[in-house]
Coordinates of C-alpha atoms in Angstrom, one line a residue:
M291 CA 242.2 -12.0 91.9
S292 CA 242.5 -11.2 88.5
T293 CA 241.7 -13.4 85.3
S294 CA 244.6 -13.3 84.4
V295 CA 246.8 -13.7 87.6
Q296 CA 244.5 -16.3 88.6
M297 CA 246.0 -18.7 85.6
T298 CA 249.3 -17.2 85.3
S299 CA 248.8 -19.5 89.0
L300 CA 246.8 -22.6 88.1
Y301 CA 249.7 -22.6 85.1
E302 CA 253.3 -22.6 87.0
K303 CA 251.5 -25.5 88.7
L304 CA 250.0 -27.1 85.5
E305 CA 253.8 -27.4 84.9
D306 CA 254.2 -30.3 87.1
D307 CA 251.1 -31.8 87.5
V308 CA 251.4 -32.0 83.3
D309 CA 254.3 -34.6 84.3
E310 CA 252.9 -36.2 87.3
G311 CA 252.4 -39.9 86.1
P312 CA 253.3 -43.9 86.7
R313 CA 256.3 -44.3 88.3
L314 CA 258.4 -47.1 86.6
P315 CA 258.7 -50.3 88.3
T316 CA 261.4 -50.2 91.5
G317 CA 264.6 -52.5 90.1
T318 CA 264.5 -50.8 86.6
G319 CA 267.3 -48.8 87.6
T320 CA 265.5 -45.7 86.6
D321 CA 264.1 -45.1 89.6
A322 CA 264.3 -41.4 90.6
T323 CA 263.2 -40.6 87.7
P324 CA 258.9 -40.3 87.5
L325 CA 258.4 -40.6 83.8
N326 CA 254.8 -41.2 82.4
L327 CA 254.8 -44.0 79.8
F328 CA 255.2 -41.7 76.5
E329 CA 258.2 -39.7 78.8
K330 CA 259.7 -43.1 78.9
E331 CA 259.9 -44.9 75.1
A332 CA 260.8 -40.9 74.8
T333 CA 263.4 -41.1 76.6
E334 CA 264.4 -44.7 75.1
V335 CA 264.0 -42.5 70.5
R336 CA 266.5 -39.7 71.8
N337 CA 268.9 -42.5 73.1
H338 CA 268.5 -45.0 69.9
R339 CA 271.3 -44.0 67.5
V340 CA 270.3 -43.7 64.2
N341 CA 272.7 -45.1 61.5
W342 CA 271.3 -41.9 58.5
Q343 CA 274.7 -42.7 55.8
S344 CA 272.8 -46.0 55.1
Y345 CA 269.9 -44.0 54.1
V346 CA 272.1 -41.4 52.0
Q347 CA 274.1 -44.6 50.6
G348 CA 270.5 -46.2 49.9
Q349 CA 269.7 -43.2 48.1
M350 CA 266.5 -42.7 50.5
I351 CA 267.3 -38.9 51.4
S352 CA 269.9 -36.6 49.6
Q353 CA 273.6 -35.1 50.8
E354 CA 272.2 -32.0 51.7
D355 CA 269.6 -33.1 54.0
F356 CA 272.3 -35.9 55.6
I357 CA 274.9 -33.1 56.2
F358 CA 272.2 -31.4 58.0
I359 CA 271.3 -34.7 60.2
R360 CA 274.0 -35.7 61.0
D361 CA 275.8 -32.1 62.0
Y362 CA 271.9 -32.5 63.8
D363 CA 272.9 -34.8 65.4
N364 CA 276.3 -34.8 67.0
A365 CA 275.9 -31.3 67.6
Q366 CA 275.9 -29.5 71.5
T367 CA 273.0 -27.8 71.9
E368 CA 274.2 -24.1 71.6
R369 CA 275.4 -25.7 68.0
R370 CA 272.0 -26.8 67.6
D371 CA 270.8 -23.6 67.8
Q372 CA 273.3 -21.8 65.5
L373 CA 272.2 -24.8 62.6
I374 CA 268.6 -24.0 63.3
Q375 CA 269.4 -19.9 63.5
T376 CA 271.2 -20.0 60.6
L377 CA 269.4 -22.6 58.0
G378 CA 265.9 -22.0 59.0
P379 CA 263.5 -22.9 57.0
T380 CA 265.6 -25.4 55.9
C381 CA 266.2 -27.0 58.1
A382 CA 261.6 -26.9 58.7
K383 CA 262.8 -28.7 54.8
T384 CA 264.4 -31.0 56.3
F385 CA 262.4 -32.9 59.3
I386 CA 259.7 -32.8 56.8
R387 CA 261.1 -34.2 53.6
L388 CA 262.8 -37.1 56.4
M389 CA 259.2 -38.1 57.7
G390 CA 258.4 -38.3 54.1
R391 CA 260.5 -40.7 52.6
I392 CA 261.8 -42.8 55.8
A393 CA 259.3 -45.9 56.0
K394 CA 261.2 -47.5 59.5
E395 CA 259.2 -47.2 62.6
M396 CA 261.7 -46.3 65.1
T397 CA 263.4 -43.5 62.5
V398 CA 259.8 -41.7 61.8
R399 CA 259.9 -41.9 66.0
Y400 CA 263.7 -40.5 66.2
I401 CA 262.0 -37.8 64.1
L402 CA 259.7 -36.4 64.9
T403 CA 260.8 -36.6 69.4
T404 CA 263.9 -34.4 67.5
I405 CA 260.9 -31.9 66.3
D406 CA 258.9 -32.0 69.8
D407 CA 262.3 -31.5 71.7
M408 CA 263.6 -28.3 69.4
L409 CA 260.2 -26.5 69.7
K410 CA 260.2 -27.4 73.4
E411 CA 263.5 -26.4 74.2
N412 CA 262.5 -23.1 72.2
P413 CA 258.8 -22.0 71.2
E414 CA 260.5 -19.1 68.9
R415 CA 261.6 -21.8 66.7
V416 CA 257.5 -22.8 65.1
V417 CA 258.4 -19.7 62.6
I418 CA 260.6 -21.9 61.5
F419 CA 257.6 -24.3 60.1
V420 CA 255.2 -21.0 59.6
E421 CA 258.5 -20.0 56.6
H422 CA 258.1 -23.8 55.0
A423 CA 254.9 -24.0 54.7
K424 CA 254.7 -21.1 53.2
K425 CA 257.3 -21.1 50.7
T426 CA 255.0 -24.4 49.7
K427 CA 251.7 -23.3 50.2
T428 CA 250.4 -25.4 53.0
S429 CA 249.8 -25.0 56.7
P430 CA 252.2 -25.7 59.2
W431 CA 251.3 -28.3 60.7
T432 CA 250.1 -30.0 57.1
P433 CA 252.2 -32.7 57.0
F434 CA 251.9 -33.6 61.3
L435 CA 248.4 -33.8 61.0
N436 CA 249.0 -37.0 58.3
M437 CA 251.0 -38.3 60.5
L438 CA 248.3 -38.8 62.6
N439 CA 246.7 -41.4 59.9
R440 CA 249.3 -43.8 61.6
Q441 CA 249.3 -47.0 63.6
D442 CA 252.0 -46.4 65.6
K443 CA 250.2 -45.2 69.1
F444 CA 253.8 -42.8 70.3
T445 CA 254.1 -41.9 66.9
I446 CA 250.5 -40.0 66.7
N447 CA 250.5 -39.4 69.9
Q448 CA 254.6 -37.3 69.6
A449 CA 253.0 -36.2 66.1
S450 CA 250.4 -34.2 67.9
R451 CA 252.4 -33.1 70.5
I452 CA 254.0 -31.0 67.3
I453 CA 250.5 -30.5 66.0
A454 CA 249.4 -28.4 69.9
K455 CA 252.8 -26.4 69.1
L456 CA 252.4 -25.1 66.6
A457 CA 248.9 -24.4 66.5
C458 CA 249.2 -22.4 69.4
Y459 CA 253.2 -20.9 69.9
G460 CA 253.1 -19.1 66.3
K461 CA 250.6 -15.7 65.3
E462 CA 248.9 -18.1 62.9
R463 CA 245.1 -20.2 63.7
M464 CA 244.4 -23.5 62.2
G465 CA 241.2 -23.7 60.6
A466 CA 238.1 -24.6 60.6
A467 CA 238.6 -27.5 58.7
D468 CA 242.0 -28.2 59.9
L469 CA 240.6 -27.6 64.0
K470 CA 237.1 -30.2 63.4
F471 CA 240.3 -33.0 62.0
Y472 CA 242.3 -32.9 65.1
F473 CA 240.0 -32.1 67.3
T474 CA 237.5 -35.8 66.6
W475 CA 241.2 -36.7 67.5
L476 CA 241.8 -36.2 69.7
K477 CA 237.8 -37.3 71.8
Q478 CA 238.5 -40.7 69.2
Q479 CA 242.2 -41.1 71.2
L480 CA 240.4 -39.9 74.7
T481 CA 238.2 -42.5 75.2
A482 CA 239.3 -45.2 73.1
P483 CA 240.0 -48.6 75.5
A484 CA 242.7 -49.2 77.8
N485 CA 244.4 -46.2 76.3
Q486 CA 247.9 -46.1 77.4
F487 CA 248.8 -42.8 76.3
V488 CA 245.7 -40.8 77.5
Q489 CA 247.9 -38.4 79.2
T490 CA 249.8 -37.5 76.3
V491 CA 246.6 -36.5 74.5
A492 CA 244.7 -34.8 77.6
E493 CA 247.6 -32.2 77.8
S494 CA 247.8 -32.0 73.6
L495 CA 244.6 -30.8 73.8
Q496 CA 245.3 -28.5 76.6
Q497 CA 247.8 -27.1 75.0
M498 CA 245.4 -26.1 72.8
L499 CA 242.6 -25.0 74.7
R500 CA 244.7 -22.0 75.9
L501 CA 243.7 -20.0 73.2
N502 CA 240.2 -18.8 72.8
E503 CA 239.2 -19.4 69.5
Y504 CA 239.7 -23.0 69.9
R505 CA 238.2 -22.9 73.1
V506 CA 235.8 -22.1 70.5
A507 CA 235.7 -24.5 68.1
F508 CA 236.8 -26.9 70.8
M509 CA 233.0 -26.1 72.5
E510 CA 231.1 -26.8 69.0
N511 CA 232.9 -29.7 68.3
E512 CA 231.1 -31.3 71.1
G513 CA 234.4 -31.4 73.1
M514 CA 232.4 -31.1 76.7
S515 CA 230.2 -34.3 75.9
T516 CA 233.3 -36.3 75.6
I517 CA 235.2 -34.8 78.7
L518 CA 231.6 -35.3 81.0
S519 CA 232.0 -39.5 79.1
V520 CA 235.7 -39.6 79.6
L521 CA 234.8 -38.7 83.7
S522 CA 231.9 -39.7 84.2
G523 CA 233.5 -44.0 83.5
K524 CA 236.5 -44.7 86.1
V525 CA 240.5 -43.3 85.2
G526 CA 242.9 -41.7 87.9
F527 CA 244.2 -38.3 89.1
Q528 CA 245.7 -37.4 86.7
I529 CA 242.9 -37.9 84.1
Q530 CA 240.5 -35.8 86.5
Y531 CA 243.2 -33.3 87.4
Q532 CA 244.3 -32.8 82.8
L533 CA 240.6 -32.6 82.0
I534 CA 239.1 -30.9 84.8
F535 CA 241.7 -28.1 83.3
C536 CA 240.0 -28.4 79.6
V537 CA 236.9 -27.3 81.4
W538 CA 238.3 -24.3 84.0
M539 CA 240.3 -23.3 80.1
L540 CA 237.0 -23.3 78.8
S541 CA 235.1 -21.6 81.5
F542 CA 237.1 -18.1 81.2
N543 CA 235.2 -17.6 78.0
P544 CA 231.3 -16.5 79.7
R545 CA 229.5 -17.2 76.5
L546 CA 231.1 -21.2 76.9
C547 CA 230.6 -20.6 80.7
A548 CA 226.6 -20.2 80.1
Q549 CA 226.7 -23.8 78.1
I550 CA 229.0 -26.3 80.4
N551 CA 226.4 -26.8 82.7
K552 CA 223.9 -28.0 80.3
Y553 CA 226.3 -30.6 79.9
N554 CA 226.5 -31.9 83.5
I555 CA 229.9 -31.6 84.5
I556 CA 228.4 -29.7 88.2
P557 CA 227.7 -33.7 89.4
V558 CA 230.2 -35.5 87.9
M559 CA 232.6 -32.5 89.4
A560 CA 231.1 -32.9 92.5
D561 CA 231.2 -36.6 92.8
I562 CA 234.8 -35.8 92.2
L563 CA 235.6 -33.7 94.9
S564 CA 233.9 -35.6 97.0
E565 CA 236.2 -38.4 96.4
S566 CA 239.1 -35.9 96.1
V567 CA 242.6 -37.3 98.2
K568 CA 245.3 -35.2 95.7
E569 CA 245.5 -31.5 96.6
K570 CA 246.1 -30.3 92.4
V571 CA 242.6 -32.2 91.8
T572 CA 241.1 -30.0 94.2
R573 CA 242.1 -27.1 93.0
I574 CA 241.3 -27.0 90.0
I575 CA 237.5 -28.6 90.7
L576 CA 237.1 -25.1 92.7
A577 CA 238.8 -23.4 90.7
V578 CA 236.0 -24.1 87.8
F579 CA 233.1 -23.9 90.7
R580 CA 234.1 -20.4 91.0
N581 CA 234.1 -19.9 87.2
L582 CA 230.6 -21.2 86.6
I583 CA 229.6 -18.9 89.8
E584 CA 232.0 -15.6 88.2
K585 CA 232.1 -15.9 84.6
P586 CA 228.4 -15.8 83.3
S587 CA 227.4 -12.3 81.9
E588 CA 223.8 -13.4 82.9
R589 CA 222.4 -13.3 86.7
E590 CA 219.9 -16.4 85.7
V591 CA 223.4 -18.8 84.5
V592 CA 224.5 -18.0 87.8
Q593 CA 221.4 -19.2 89.8
E594 CA 220.7 -22.1 87.7
N595 CA 225.0 -23.0 88.7
A596 CA 225.0 -22.6 92.4
L597 CA 222.1 -24.1 92.9
A598 CA 223.1 -27.3 90.6
M599 CA 226.0 -27.1 93.7
I600 CA 223.8 -26.9 95.5
Q601 CA 222.0 -29.8 94.6
C602 CA 224.7 -31.8 94.6
K603 CA 225.8 -31.3 97.9
V604 CA 229.0 -29.4 97.3
M605 CA 228.6 -27.1 100.7
K606 CA 229.5 -30.5 102.7
Q607 CA 232.5 -30.7 100.5
L608 CA 233.7 -27.4 100.9
E609 CA 233.0 -27.2 104.9
V610 CA 235.0 -30.3 105.1
L611 CA 238.3 -28.6 103.5
E612 CA 237.3 -25.7 105.9
G613 CA 238.6 -28.1 108.1
Q614 CA 241.5 -29.6 106.9
K615 CA 244.8 -27.7 107.6
I616 CA 245.0 -26.0 103.5
E617 CA 248.1 -24.0 103.0
D618 CA 247.3 -23.7 99.7
E619 CA 246.1 -19.9 99.1
D620 CA 244.4 -20.7 95.4
I621 CA 242.3 -23.3 97.8
T622 CA 241.3 -21.7 100.9
E623 CA 240.1 -18.7 98.3
D624 CA 237.9 -20.6 96.2
I625 CA 236.3 -22.3 100.0
E626 CA 235.7 -19.2 100.8
Y627 CA 234.1 -16.5 97.8
L628 CA 231.8 -20.8 96.6
S629 CA 231.2 -20.6 99.6
T630 CA 230.2 -17.1 100.9
K631 CA 228.1 -17.8 97.1
L632 CA 226.4 -20.1 97.3
V633 CA 225.0 -19.1 100.7
D634 CA 223.5 -16.7 99.3
S635 CA 221.6 -18.5 96.4
M636 CA 220.4 -21.0 99.1
Q637 CA 218.5 -17.2 100.9
D638 CA 216.6 -16.5 97.4
L639 CA 215.8 -19.9 95.9
S640 CA 212.3 -21.0 95.8
S641 CA 211.4 -24.4 95.3
F642 CA 210.3 -24.5 92.4
D643 CA 214.5 -23.5 91.8
E644 CA 215.4 -26.2 93.7
Y645 CA 212.9 -28.4 92.0
S646 CA 214.4 -28.0 88.8
S647 CA 218.1 -27.2 89.3
E648 CA 217.5 -31.2 90.8
V649 CA 215.7 -32.7 87.7
K650 CA 218.6 -30.9 86.0
S651 CA 220.7 -33.1 88.5
G652 CA 219.5 -35.6 86.6
R653 CA 219.9 -37.4 90.9
L654 CA 216.0 -37.2 91.4
E655 CA 215.5 -38.2 95.1
W656 CA 211.8 -37.7 97.6
S657 CA 213.1 -34.6 98.7
P658 CA 210.0 -32.6 100.0
V659 CA 208.6 -30.8 97.2
H660 CA 208.0 -34.7 95.0
K661 CA 204.7 -35.3 96.9
S662 CA 203.6 -31.3 98.3
E663 CA 200.0 -31.2 96.5
K664 CA 201.1 -27.7 97.0
F665 CA 204.0 -27.5 95.4
W666 CA 201.7 -29.8 91.1
R667 CA 198.8 -26.9 92.7
E668 CA 201.2 -23.9 92.0
N669 CA 203.3 -25.5 89.7
C670 CA 202.6 -27.7 87.8
M671 CA 202.1 -25.4 84.9
R672 CA 205.7 -24.8 85.0
L673 CA 207.2 -27.5 83.3
N674 CA 206.2 -26.1 80.1
E675 CA 208.5 -22.8 80.3
K676 CA 211.0 -23.2 77.7
S677 CA 209.3 -25.8 76.0
Y678 CA 208.9 -28.4 78.4
E679 CA 212.5 -28.8 79.9
L680 CA 211.9 -30.6 82.9
L681 CA 209.3 -32.5 81.4
K682 CA 212.0 -33.0 78.4
I683 CA 214.2 -34.3 81.3
L684 CA 212.1 -36.1 83.1
T685 CA 211.0 -37.9 79.5
K686 CA 215.2 -38.7 78.9
L687 CA 215.2 -40.1 82.8
L688 CA 212.5 -43.0 82.6
E689 CA 214.1 -44.0 79.0
T690 CA 217.5 -43.7 80.5
S691 CA 218.0 -43.9 83.8
R692 CA 218.0 -47.9 85.5
D693 CA 218.2 -46.6 88.5
P694 CA 215.0 -47.5 90.7
L695 CA 214.7 -44.9 92.6
V696 CA 215.1 -41.8 89.6
L697 CA 212.6 -44.6 87.7
C698 CA 210.4 -44.6 90.2
V699 CA 210.5 -39.9 91.0
S700 CA 210.5 -39.4 87.5
A701 CA 207.4 -41.4 87.0
H702 CA 205.5 -39.8 90.2
D703 CA 206.1 -36.2 89.1
I704 CA 204.4 -36.5 85.4
G705 CA 201.3 -38.0 86.7
E706 CA 201.4 -35.6 89.5
Y707 CA 202.0 -32.8 86.5
V708 CA 198.7 -34.9 84.0
R709 CA 197.0 -34.8 87.2
H710 CA 197.3 -30.6 88.1
Y711 CA 197.2 -29.7 84.4
P712 CA 194.7 -31.1 82.6
R713 CA 196.2 -31.1 79.3
G714 CA 199.2 -32.5 80.1
K715 CA 198.4 -35.1 78.8
N716 CA 198.4 -34.7 75.2
I717 CA 201.8 -33.2 75.6
V718 CA 203.3 -36.1 77.6
E719 CA 202.2 -38.8 75.5
Q720 CA 204.0 -36.5 72.3
L721 CA 206.9 -36.6 74.5
G722 CA 206.7 -40.2 74.5
G723 CA 206.7 -39.7 78.3
K724 CA 203.2 -42.2 78.7
Q725 CA 204.0 -45.2 76.6
L726 CA 208.2 -45.0 78.8
V727 CA 205.4 -45.1 82.3
M728 CA 203.5 -47.4 80.8
Q729 CA 206.4 -50.1 80.3
Y730 CA 208.0 -49.4 83.4
M731 CA 204.7 -51.7 84.5
T732 CA 205.9 -54.9 84.7
H733 CA 209.4 -53.5 85.7
E734 CA 210.9 -55.7 88.1
D735 CA 211.4 -53.2 90.9
P736 CA 207.7 -53.5 93.0
N737 CA 208.4 -49.8 93.9
V738 CA 209.1 -48.5 90.1
R739 CA 205.8 -51.1 89.1
Y740 CA 203.8 -49.3 91.2
E741 CA 204.7 -45.7 91.0
A742 CA 204.2 -46.4 87.8
L743 CA 200.8 -48.0 87.7
L744 CA 199.6 -44.4 89.6
A745 CA 201.5 -42.6 86.6
V746 CA 198.9 -44.5 84.2
Q747 CA 195.8 -43.8 86.2
K748 CA 195.7 -40.7 86.2
L749 CA 196.6 -40.6 82.5
M750 CA 193.6 -42.9 82.2
V751 CA 191.9 -40.9 85.0
H752 CA 191.7 -37.8 81.9
N753 CA 190.4 -39.4 79.3
W754 CA 188.2 -40.9 81.3
E755 CA 187.1 -37.5 82.1
Y756 CA 187.8 -35.6 78.7
L757 CA 185.4 -37.9 77.5
G758 CA 182.8 -37.2 80.2
K759 CA 182.5 -33.8 79.0
Q760 CA 182.7 -34.5 75.0
L761 CA 179.2 -37.0 76.2
Q762 CA 178.1 -33.9 77.4
Q763 CA 178.1 -30.9 75.2
D764 CA 177.2 -34.3 72.4
A765 CA 174.0 -34.9 74.5
N766 CA 173.6 -30.9 75.6

């Protein structure tokens, strides 16, 4: 399936998927309306009637603005379209002036919801804000970026929705400074504790990442770390779907695709896949996995991604899915594609490839290579490759992991490295590994204490050997 067809297929499913959220409690009189919290409040805002007469009488808004907003409020769809086409940028000017002159939060909510509805109804209407911005020598999204500093949660999320539409529907693209500000805000909102509007935040991000230049900027602003942080926690299936959808869009850029699993996203998505009960979550994860194999231009990256999937037991999940009656063609095609590619990768799998993939996944266990004398004798120096990449990961695991098994295997591997590679002790010391291993000699878990003690002994043996050689040289 071509890239454009594949994206169109899933985008069509997105329209229904994104809006799916918690249903209102039974007995509220609105049981037939499946809305998330944001849409529930937006409906209440739309039903609110603003007394524009009081604002003009109090000289808070001009007579010109009053006439427009009164006519727009009372007009049917066709008449509203005529007003927008006739007045053009004047319409945008009025909305923005009303935003700036009125302090009452409910009225600000109403203005923003009216603008968002107007753009959602016809994306081409962004042009009236673009033309107004040209006259004022600003960017069309600037007034709405300023709204993100307000306290009301509905207001800031409605402003965010408008920003995403203005940045994507028009021809003008957001500059680096505004992008950094907006992406930083989105990341903060995604990780904010108990954020009831997190689905709306994710929807704004999905909108932005439809454009390649915004994908690049998001990665440059460490957006993948935020997505990983959220997905690693306990979140509902809807947020899982939306954020993995964001990863899927990022993966269509070959350069970004090569960077994605550096954030260790494959193990996280593999866990979600194994627990998924929602077909749309399964579909989007498989689509990401397929891109991670299909899109990178470097064969080494493709192999690393495939090995990471094998290490995380994705093949077992594919077998389970194959046994289910799945009618979605996207899913069945991706299962077949991934199964074939992963089997091919396993045929080329060396023991060091297997080891490297396991270490990079961060999920160490007592697989055969760790205890193989032959493996360490033949591969110890390969831990020096790519500026000691694997050694640095082992050291990082000793520093951050709380899993006794991971600590045991990490300490063991560092010990084996220095035992088989004479210069390894100095490298381990420089990376901080020796100090970390020594502190685990008093760990509460007896297995961790045992492996730490063995590793320290191996580190000290090299000290003695080095000292013995120096004494012999001095004697000669």
